[in-house]
Amino acid sequence: MKKIFLNILFVFAFSVLPVINPFYLTMADWSASSLENTAVCTASGQQSFPQIVSDKAGGAIIVWEDTRNVHFDIYAQRINAQGSVLWMENGIPVCTAPENQNKPRIISDEDGGVIITWQDIRRGSGNYDIYAQRIDKEGKLRWAENGVAVCTEVNAQNSPCIATDGSGGAIVVWQDLRTNYADLYAQRISKDGEMLWAIDSVLICGTSGAQSAPVVVEDGAGGVIVVWQDFRRSYADIYAQRVDGSGKILWDKNGVAVCTASGHESFPVIISNRAEGAVIAWVDTRNGNNDVFSQQLDGNGAIQWKENGVAVSIAKGNQNYPVITSDGAGGAYIAWSDMRSGESDIYIQRIDIAGNALWVEDGWGICTEAGIQNYVNIDNDGAGGVSLVWNDSRKSTFFDVYAQWIDQKGQLRWGDKGLAVSMASDTQCYPVITNDGIGRAVISWQDARNKDSSYWDIYAQKVNEKGSLGQ
């Protein structure tokens, strides 16, 4: 029943100023046990779907959905490099407005804090709006209580994503139904919480059909590149658009085609190529099952690799839910959940700046243990390598959390079969990861070890460069 519940949950997944509490500054170091770990939030209700970002000092800021007040709210916590919880016990309230706030997405504010955006139904109309908040490194809310309104147009605005504007603020992109059709809009927010573009936001794509699943990345020049799945041709294709820091659309109206191959192309992910362009990956059914393809765009929106993308994996079975991070050299690491063996495993490929696959054809199976491995997340290590974390049921019918570090030479650094990060009782799942640039990672996840008292909680763990838990 647990596994069935998780699979269902996974589908749907795709005021006061707080101060640092001196008590938490004196807490013990990170746990060194995969059976214990560090509690981030064990409040009543459900805490789920954590997001994580580095605090730029060896620790991390974690944000999650929280039902301690019945409805879904947004909470946050900071853990320092030593494993001490710095903010209010069980997290500071980012938004506790009426009704539900969920799907938080976060970026660093580049000063040790975080900028958060989410979808919000506080107005009680039955339709979501988009809100945002900035929290500084001390845990103080820098913008309006319960967040600033990014977009409150008629009908629903949902599925926000966020990227830095390079000046301490952010650019937020979302799906918007103000015209009764699913279009994409964007807004830029200053570091002080002011909306910098048109009051009704900037239209990214308003063509026929639905535009959905937007993702966004900074372009390195104060603007962003947005990618989405697009139904203007009935089948889902992948399109992209670039917007500069003033809100000006730089590429073709309604976007440039990244992939219009036969079948459906969906679930895009994106990273910067560090040259005002981007590397994109997606799920692709041109061959009859789910494969993974990739493409690079330059700063002018021109295709750099093979038309309709290069194959990352076209192995038998389905390859699903790709994730992507930079390899530090203009290329990308792309990982995914892979069904070629009949059960889900974790595979990865490195694509260089020219679109060449550098590792095993159709991907390197870095975890093909018994049971199910899925929901992989990755982050580059800042030195040309990559760290990965995933759900893993090799030991039982419940999911645990495992991780791996691949260095710039392509060597596995945390054992041949991955490192057990959390093997506590019941289920640990939906892990996220951030690196500190020298081989150490902070990982967070939702955790059911306390299900008799609070069910889903948020836990975290640091892994050092030697593959040991703790500092």
PDB file of C-alpha atoms in Angstrom, residues 30 64 93 101 200 317-318 330 349 389 461:
ATOM      1  CA  TRP A  30      25.517  16.185  11.723  1.00  0.00           C
ATOM      2  CA  TRP A  64       8.755  22.548   2.003  1.00  0.00           C
ATOM      3  CA  PRO A  93       6.579  30.304   8.336  1.00  0.00           C
ATOM      4  CA  GLN A 101       0.052  27.452  -0.749  1.00  0.00           C
ATOM      5  CA  ASP A 200       0.150  42.378 -16.043  1.00  0.00           C
ATOM      6  CA  GLY A 317      11.875   0.048 -22.149  1.00  0.00           C
ATOM      7  CA  ASN A 318      11.047   3.533 -20.933  1.00  0.00           C
ATOM      8  CA  GLY A 330      29.649  23.816 -21.670  1.00  0.00           C
ATOM      9  CA  GLN A 349      25.091  10.277 -19.443  1.00  0.00           C
ATOM     10  CA  VAL A 389      20.482  11.115  -4.968  1.00  0.00           C
ATOM     11  CA  GLN A 461      22.063  14.610   5.987  1.00  0.00           C
TER      12      GLN A 461
END
